[in-house]
mmCIF file of C-alpha atoms in Angstrom:
data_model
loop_
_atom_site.group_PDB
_atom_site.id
_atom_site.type_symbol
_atom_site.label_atom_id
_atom_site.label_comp_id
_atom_site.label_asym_id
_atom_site.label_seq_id
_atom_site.Cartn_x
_atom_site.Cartn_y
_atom_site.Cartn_z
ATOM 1 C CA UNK A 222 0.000 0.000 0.000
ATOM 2 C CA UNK A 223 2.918 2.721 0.780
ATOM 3 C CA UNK A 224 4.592 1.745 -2.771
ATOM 4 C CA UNK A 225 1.052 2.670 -4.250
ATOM 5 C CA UNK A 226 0.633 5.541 -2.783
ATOM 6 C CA UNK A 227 3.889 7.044 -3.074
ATOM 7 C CA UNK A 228 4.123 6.116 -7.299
ATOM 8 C CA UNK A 229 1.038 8.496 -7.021
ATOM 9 C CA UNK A 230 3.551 11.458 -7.099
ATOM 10 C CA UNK A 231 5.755 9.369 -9.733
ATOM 11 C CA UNK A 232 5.982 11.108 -13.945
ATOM 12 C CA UNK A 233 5.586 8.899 -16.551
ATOM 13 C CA UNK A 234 7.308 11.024 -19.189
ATOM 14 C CA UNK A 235 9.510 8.706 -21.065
ATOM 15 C CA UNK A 236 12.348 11.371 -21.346
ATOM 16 C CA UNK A 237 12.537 11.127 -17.089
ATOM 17 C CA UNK A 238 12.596 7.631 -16.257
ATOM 18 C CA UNK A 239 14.725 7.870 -13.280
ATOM 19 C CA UNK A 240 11.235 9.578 -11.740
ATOM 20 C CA UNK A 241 8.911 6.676 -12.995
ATOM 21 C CA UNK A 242 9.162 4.822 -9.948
ATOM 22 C CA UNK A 243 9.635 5.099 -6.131
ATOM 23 C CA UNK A 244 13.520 4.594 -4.890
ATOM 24 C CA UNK A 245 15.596 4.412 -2.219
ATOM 25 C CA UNK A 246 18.676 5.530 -0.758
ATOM 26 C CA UNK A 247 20.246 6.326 2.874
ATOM 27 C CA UNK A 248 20.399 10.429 4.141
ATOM 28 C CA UNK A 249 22.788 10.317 7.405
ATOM 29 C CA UNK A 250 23.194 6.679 7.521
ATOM 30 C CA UNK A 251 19.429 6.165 7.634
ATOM 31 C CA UNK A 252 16.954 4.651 4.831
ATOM 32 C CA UNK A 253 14.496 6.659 3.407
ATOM 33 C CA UNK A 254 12.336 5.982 0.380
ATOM 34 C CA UNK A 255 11.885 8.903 -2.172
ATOM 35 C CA UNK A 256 9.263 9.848 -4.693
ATOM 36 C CA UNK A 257 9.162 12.727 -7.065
ATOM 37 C CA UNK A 258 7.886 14.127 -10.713
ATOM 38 C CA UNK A 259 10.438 17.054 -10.761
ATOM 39 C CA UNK A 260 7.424 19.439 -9.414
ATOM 40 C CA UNK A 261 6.859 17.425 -5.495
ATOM 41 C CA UNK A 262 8.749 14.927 -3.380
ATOM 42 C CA UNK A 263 7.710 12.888 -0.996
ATOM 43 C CA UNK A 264 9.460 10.709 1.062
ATOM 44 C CA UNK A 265 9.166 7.963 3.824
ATOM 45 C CA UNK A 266 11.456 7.031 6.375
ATOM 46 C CA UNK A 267 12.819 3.535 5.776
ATOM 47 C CA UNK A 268 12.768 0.900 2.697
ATOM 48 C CA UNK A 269 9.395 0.414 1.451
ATOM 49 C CA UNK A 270 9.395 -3.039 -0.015
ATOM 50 C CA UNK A 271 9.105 -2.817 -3.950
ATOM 51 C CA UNK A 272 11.085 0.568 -4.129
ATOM 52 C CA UNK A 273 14.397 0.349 -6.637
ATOM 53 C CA UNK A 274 17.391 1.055 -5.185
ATOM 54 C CA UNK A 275 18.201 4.942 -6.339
ATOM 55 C CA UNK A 276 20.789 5.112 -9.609
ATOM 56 C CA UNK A 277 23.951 6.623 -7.426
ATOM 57 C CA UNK A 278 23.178 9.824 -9.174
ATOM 58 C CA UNK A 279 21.116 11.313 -6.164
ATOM 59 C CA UNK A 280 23.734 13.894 -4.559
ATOM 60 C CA UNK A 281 21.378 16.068 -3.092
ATOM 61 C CA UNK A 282 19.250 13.845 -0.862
ATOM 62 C CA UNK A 283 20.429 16.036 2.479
ATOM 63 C CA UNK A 284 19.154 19.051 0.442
ATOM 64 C CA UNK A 285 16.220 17.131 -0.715
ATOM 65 C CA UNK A 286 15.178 16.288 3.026
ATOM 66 C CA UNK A 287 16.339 19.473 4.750
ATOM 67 C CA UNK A 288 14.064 21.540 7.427
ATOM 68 C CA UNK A 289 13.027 24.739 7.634
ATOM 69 C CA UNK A 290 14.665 26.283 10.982
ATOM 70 C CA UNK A 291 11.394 28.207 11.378
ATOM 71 C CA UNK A 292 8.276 26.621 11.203
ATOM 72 C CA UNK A 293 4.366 26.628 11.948
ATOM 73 C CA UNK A 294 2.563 23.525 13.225
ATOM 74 C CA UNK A 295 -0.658 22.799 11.222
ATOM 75 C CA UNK A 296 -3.326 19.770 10.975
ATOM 76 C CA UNK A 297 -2.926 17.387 8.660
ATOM 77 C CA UNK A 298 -6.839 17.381 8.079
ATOM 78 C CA UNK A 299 -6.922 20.974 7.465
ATOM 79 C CA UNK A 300 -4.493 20.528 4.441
ATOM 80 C CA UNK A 301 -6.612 17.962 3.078
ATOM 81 C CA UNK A 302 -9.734 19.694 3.634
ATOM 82 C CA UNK A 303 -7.994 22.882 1.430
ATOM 83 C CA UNK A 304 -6.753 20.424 -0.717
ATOM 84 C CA UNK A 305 -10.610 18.540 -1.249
ATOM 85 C CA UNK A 306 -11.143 18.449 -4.781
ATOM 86 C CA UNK A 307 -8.119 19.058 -6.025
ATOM 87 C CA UNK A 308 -6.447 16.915 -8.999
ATOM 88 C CA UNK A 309 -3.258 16.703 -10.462
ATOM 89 C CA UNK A 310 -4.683 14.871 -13.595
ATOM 90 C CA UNK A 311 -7.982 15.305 -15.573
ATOM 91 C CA UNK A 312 -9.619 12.768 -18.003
ATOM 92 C CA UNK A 313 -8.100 13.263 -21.524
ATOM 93 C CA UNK A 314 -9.854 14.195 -24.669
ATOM 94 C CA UNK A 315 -9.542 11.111 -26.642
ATOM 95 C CA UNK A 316 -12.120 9.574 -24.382
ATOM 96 C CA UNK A 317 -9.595 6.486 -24.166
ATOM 97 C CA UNK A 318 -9.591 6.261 -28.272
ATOM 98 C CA UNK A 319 -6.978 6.827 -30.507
ATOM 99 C CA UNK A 320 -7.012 10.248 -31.642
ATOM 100 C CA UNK A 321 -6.347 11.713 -36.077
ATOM 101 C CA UNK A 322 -2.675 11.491 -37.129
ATOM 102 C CA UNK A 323 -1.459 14.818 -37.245
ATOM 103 C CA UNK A 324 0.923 14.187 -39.818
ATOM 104 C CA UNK A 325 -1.489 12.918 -42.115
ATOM 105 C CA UNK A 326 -4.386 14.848 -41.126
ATOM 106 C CA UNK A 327 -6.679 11.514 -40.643
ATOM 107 C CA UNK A 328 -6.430 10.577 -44.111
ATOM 108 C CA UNK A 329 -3.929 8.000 -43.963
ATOM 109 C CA UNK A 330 -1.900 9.171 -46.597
ATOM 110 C CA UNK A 331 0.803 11.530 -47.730
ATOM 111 C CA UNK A 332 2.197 13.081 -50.314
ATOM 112 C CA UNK A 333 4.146 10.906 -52.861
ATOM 113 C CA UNK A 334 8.140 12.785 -52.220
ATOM 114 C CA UNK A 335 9.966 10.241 -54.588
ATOM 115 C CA UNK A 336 11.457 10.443 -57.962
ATOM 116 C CA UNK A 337 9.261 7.603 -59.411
ATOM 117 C CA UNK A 338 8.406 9.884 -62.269
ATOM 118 C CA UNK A 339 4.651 9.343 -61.786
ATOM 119 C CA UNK A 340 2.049 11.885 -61.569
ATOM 120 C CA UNK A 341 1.657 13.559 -57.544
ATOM 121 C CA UNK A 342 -0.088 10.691 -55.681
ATOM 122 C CA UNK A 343 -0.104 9.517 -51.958
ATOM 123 C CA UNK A 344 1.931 7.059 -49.766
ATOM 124 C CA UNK A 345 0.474 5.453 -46.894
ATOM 125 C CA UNK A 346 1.880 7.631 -43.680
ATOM 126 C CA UNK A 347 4.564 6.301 -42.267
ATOM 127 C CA UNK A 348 3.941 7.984 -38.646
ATOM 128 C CA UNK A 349 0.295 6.182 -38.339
ATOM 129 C CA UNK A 350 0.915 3.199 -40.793
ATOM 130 C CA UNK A 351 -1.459 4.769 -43.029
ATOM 131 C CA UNK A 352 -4.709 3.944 -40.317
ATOM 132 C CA UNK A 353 -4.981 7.902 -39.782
ATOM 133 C CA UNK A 354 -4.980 7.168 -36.046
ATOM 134 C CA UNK A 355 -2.562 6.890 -33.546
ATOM 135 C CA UNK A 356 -2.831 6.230 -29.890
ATOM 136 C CA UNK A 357 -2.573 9.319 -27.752
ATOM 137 C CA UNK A 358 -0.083 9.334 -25.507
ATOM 138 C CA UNK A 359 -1.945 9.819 -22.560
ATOM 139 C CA UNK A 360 -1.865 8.034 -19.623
ATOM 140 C CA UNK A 361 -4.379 5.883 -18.584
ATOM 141 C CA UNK A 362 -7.225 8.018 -20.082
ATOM 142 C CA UNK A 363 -5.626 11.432 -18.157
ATOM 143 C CA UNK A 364 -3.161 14.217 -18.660
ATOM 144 C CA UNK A 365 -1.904 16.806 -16.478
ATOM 145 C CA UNK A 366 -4.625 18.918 -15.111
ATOM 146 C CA UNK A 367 -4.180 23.150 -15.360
ATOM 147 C CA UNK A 368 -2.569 24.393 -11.880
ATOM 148 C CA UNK A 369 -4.604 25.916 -9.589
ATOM 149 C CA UNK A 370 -2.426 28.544 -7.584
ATOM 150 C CA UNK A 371 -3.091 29.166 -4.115
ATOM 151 C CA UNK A 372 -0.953 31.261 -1.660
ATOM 152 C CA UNK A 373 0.543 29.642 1.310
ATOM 153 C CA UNK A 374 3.262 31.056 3.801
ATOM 154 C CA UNK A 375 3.476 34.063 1.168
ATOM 155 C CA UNK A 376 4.256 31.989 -1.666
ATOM 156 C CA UNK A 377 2.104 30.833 -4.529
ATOM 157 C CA UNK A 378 2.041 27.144 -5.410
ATOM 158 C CA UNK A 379 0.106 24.700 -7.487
ATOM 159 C CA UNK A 380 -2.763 23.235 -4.697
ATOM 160 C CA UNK A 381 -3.262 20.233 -7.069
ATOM 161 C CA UNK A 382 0.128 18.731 -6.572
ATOM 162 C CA UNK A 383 -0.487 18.630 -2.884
ATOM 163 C CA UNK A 384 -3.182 15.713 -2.281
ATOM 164 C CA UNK A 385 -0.926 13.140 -3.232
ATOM 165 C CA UNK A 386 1.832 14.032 -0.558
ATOM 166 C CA UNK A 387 -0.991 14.200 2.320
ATOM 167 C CA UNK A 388 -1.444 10.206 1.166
ATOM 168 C CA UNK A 389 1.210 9.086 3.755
ATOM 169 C CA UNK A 390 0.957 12.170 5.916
ATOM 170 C CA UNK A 391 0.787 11.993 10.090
ATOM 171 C CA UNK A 392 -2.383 13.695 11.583
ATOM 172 C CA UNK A 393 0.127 16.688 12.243
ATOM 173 C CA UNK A 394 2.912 17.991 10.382
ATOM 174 C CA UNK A 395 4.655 21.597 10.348
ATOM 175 C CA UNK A 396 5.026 23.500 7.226
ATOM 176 C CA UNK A 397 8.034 25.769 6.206
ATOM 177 C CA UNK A 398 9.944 27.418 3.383
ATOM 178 C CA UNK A 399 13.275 26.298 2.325
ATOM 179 C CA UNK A 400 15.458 27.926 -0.009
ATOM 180 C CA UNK A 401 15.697 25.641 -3.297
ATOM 181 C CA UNK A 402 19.836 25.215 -4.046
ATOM 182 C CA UNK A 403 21.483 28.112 -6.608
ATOM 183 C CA UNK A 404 18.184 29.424 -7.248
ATOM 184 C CA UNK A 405 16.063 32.560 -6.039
ATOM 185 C CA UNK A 406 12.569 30.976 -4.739
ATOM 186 C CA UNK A 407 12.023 28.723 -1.900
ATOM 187 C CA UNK A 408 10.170 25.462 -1.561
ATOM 188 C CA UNK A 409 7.379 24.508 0.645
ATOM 189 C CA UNK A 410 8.304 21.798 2.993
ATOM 190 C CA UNK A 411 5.684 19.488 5.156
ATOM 191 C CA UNK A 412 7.506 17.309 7.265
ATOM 192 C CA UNK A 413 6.542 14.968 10.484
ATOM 193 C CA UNK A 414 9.257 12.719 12.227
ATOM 194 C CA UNK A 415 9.124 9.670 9.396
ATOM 195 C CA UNK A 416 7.736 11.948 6.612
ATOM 196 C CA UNK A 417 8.514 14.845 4.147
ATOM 197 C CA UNK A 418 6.531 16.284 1.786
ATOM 198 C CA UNK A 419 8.479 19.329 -0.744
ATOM 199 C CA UNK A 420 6.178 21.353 -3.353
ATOM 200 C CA UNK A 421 8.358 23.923 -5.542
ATOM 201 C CA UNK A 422 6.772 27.227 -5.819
ATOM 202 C CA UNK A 423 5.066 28.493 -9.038
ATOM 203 C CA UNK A 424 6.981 31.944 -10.949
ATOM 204 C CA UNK A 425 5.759 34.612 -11.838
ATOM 205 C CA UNK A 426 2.860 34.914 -9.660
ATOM 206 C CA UNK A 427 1.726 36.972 -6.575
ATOM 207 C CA UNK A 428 0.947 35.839 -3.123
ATOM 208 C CA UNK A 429 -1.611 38.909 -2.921
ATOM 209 C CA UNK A 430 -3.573 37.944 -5.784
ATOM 210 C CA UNK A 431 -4.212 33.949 -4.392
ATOM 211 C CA UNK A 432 -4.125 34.484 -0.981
ATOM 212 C CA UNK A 433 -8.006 34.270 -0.214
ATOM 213 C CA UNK A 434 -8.162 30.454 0.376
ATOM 214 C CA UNK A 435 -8.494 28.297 3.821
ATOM 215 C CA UNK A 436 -5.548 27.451 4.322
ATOM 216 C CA UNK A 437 -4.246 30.780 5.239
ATOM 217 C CA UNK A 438 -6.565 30.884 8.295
ATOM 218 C CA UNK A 439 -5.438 27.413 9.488
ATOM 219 C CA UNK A 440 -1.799 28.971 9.547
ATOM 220 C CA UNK A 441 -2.783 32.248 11.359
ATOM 221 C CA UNK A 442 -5.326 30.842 13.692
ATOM 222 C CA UNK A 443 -4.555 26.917 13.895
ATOM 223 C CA UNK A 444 -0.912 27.269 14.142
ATOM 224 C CA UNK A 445 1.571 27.397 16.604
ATOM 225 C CA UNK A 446 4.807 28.848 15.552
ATOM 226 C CA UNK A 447 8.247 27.600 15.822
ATOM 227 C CA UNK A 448 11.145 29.557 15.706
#
């Protein structure tokens, strides 16, 4: 059930296969199990049974699992509550069918580019085997939903990448921001004693404009903060 719900957070994008699956690796001496889709990461304390050991390539786990120094303690039911709703994938178009070559605009057929010396005719398309249809890369009937911004600890990040991390979450968990390495914008980092949860904050975008939303009452009123 824990490999499950952490592949949740998992990309399928065949150009980032190291991210297609949960791994594992040791921070400190200590196992922890890791999942990620270059946007979240969630991890686990210990080896979940099933995860792949991680490809030696992982040089930032300590930066991956740091803290905050200052934090606020919130309720893990509050987050989810904010979070009700919210999706990180939507059904695709295609309706689960294949969808019209674009290459050959549905027809099946192309344009004749040889030097047979016969009059312009058509070739069957080589990118849809001359069908006209191709299966859309989707996956599993979905694709990435649009991001929903929504302000929290003066930051703006996408809410629908957060219901996955809560899968594994305690009952309560502090929150924090944590400067992301060689860049100028800091992470938002859940965390309880076995359990981290990291969302990286959306560009471009200001806190003032998304900051009517529940959560930032559970922070003011709910919270307890930690210096």
């Amino acid at each position: 059930m824990e490999l499950e719900k952490l592949a949740l957070v998992c990309i399928r994008n065949p150009a980032r296969a190291n991210m297609h699956a949960p791994w594992h690796l040791l921070v400190d001496g200590e196992p922890w199990t890791v999942a990620t889709d270059g946007h979240r990461l969630v991890a686990v304390r210990g080896h979940v049974e099933g995860a792949r050991p991680s490809n030696g390539k992982i040089t930032n786990a300590h930066e991956m699992l740091a803290l905050p120094s200052t934090s606020v303690e919130v309720r893990t039911d509050v987050l989810r509550a904010w979070a009700k709703g919210a999706a990180d994938t939507r059904p695709c178009d295609c309706d689960g069918k294949a969808v019209k070559c674009d290459e050959c605009r549905g027809t099946g057929g192309v344009e004749c580019a040889c030097d047979c010396g016969a009059a312009s005719h058509d070739v069957d398309c080589e990118e849809c085997a001359g069908t006209g249809r191709l299966d859309c890369d989707c996956v599993g009937g979905r694709v990435p939903a649009e991001k929903d911004p929504r302000h929290l600890l003066g930051r703006v990040y996408n809410r629908n990448l957060v219901p996955a991390l809560l899968a594994l979450a305690p009952e309560q968990v502090r929150a924090g921001l944590w400067p992301v390495l060689g860049q100028d914008h800091e992470a938002l980092v859940l965390w309880g004693d076995d359990w981290r949860g990291v969302v990286m904050p959306l560009h471009g975008l200001s806190a003032a404009e998304h900051g009517d939303c529940p959560i930032g009452a559970a922070f003011t009123e709910d919270a307890t903060v930690q210096p």
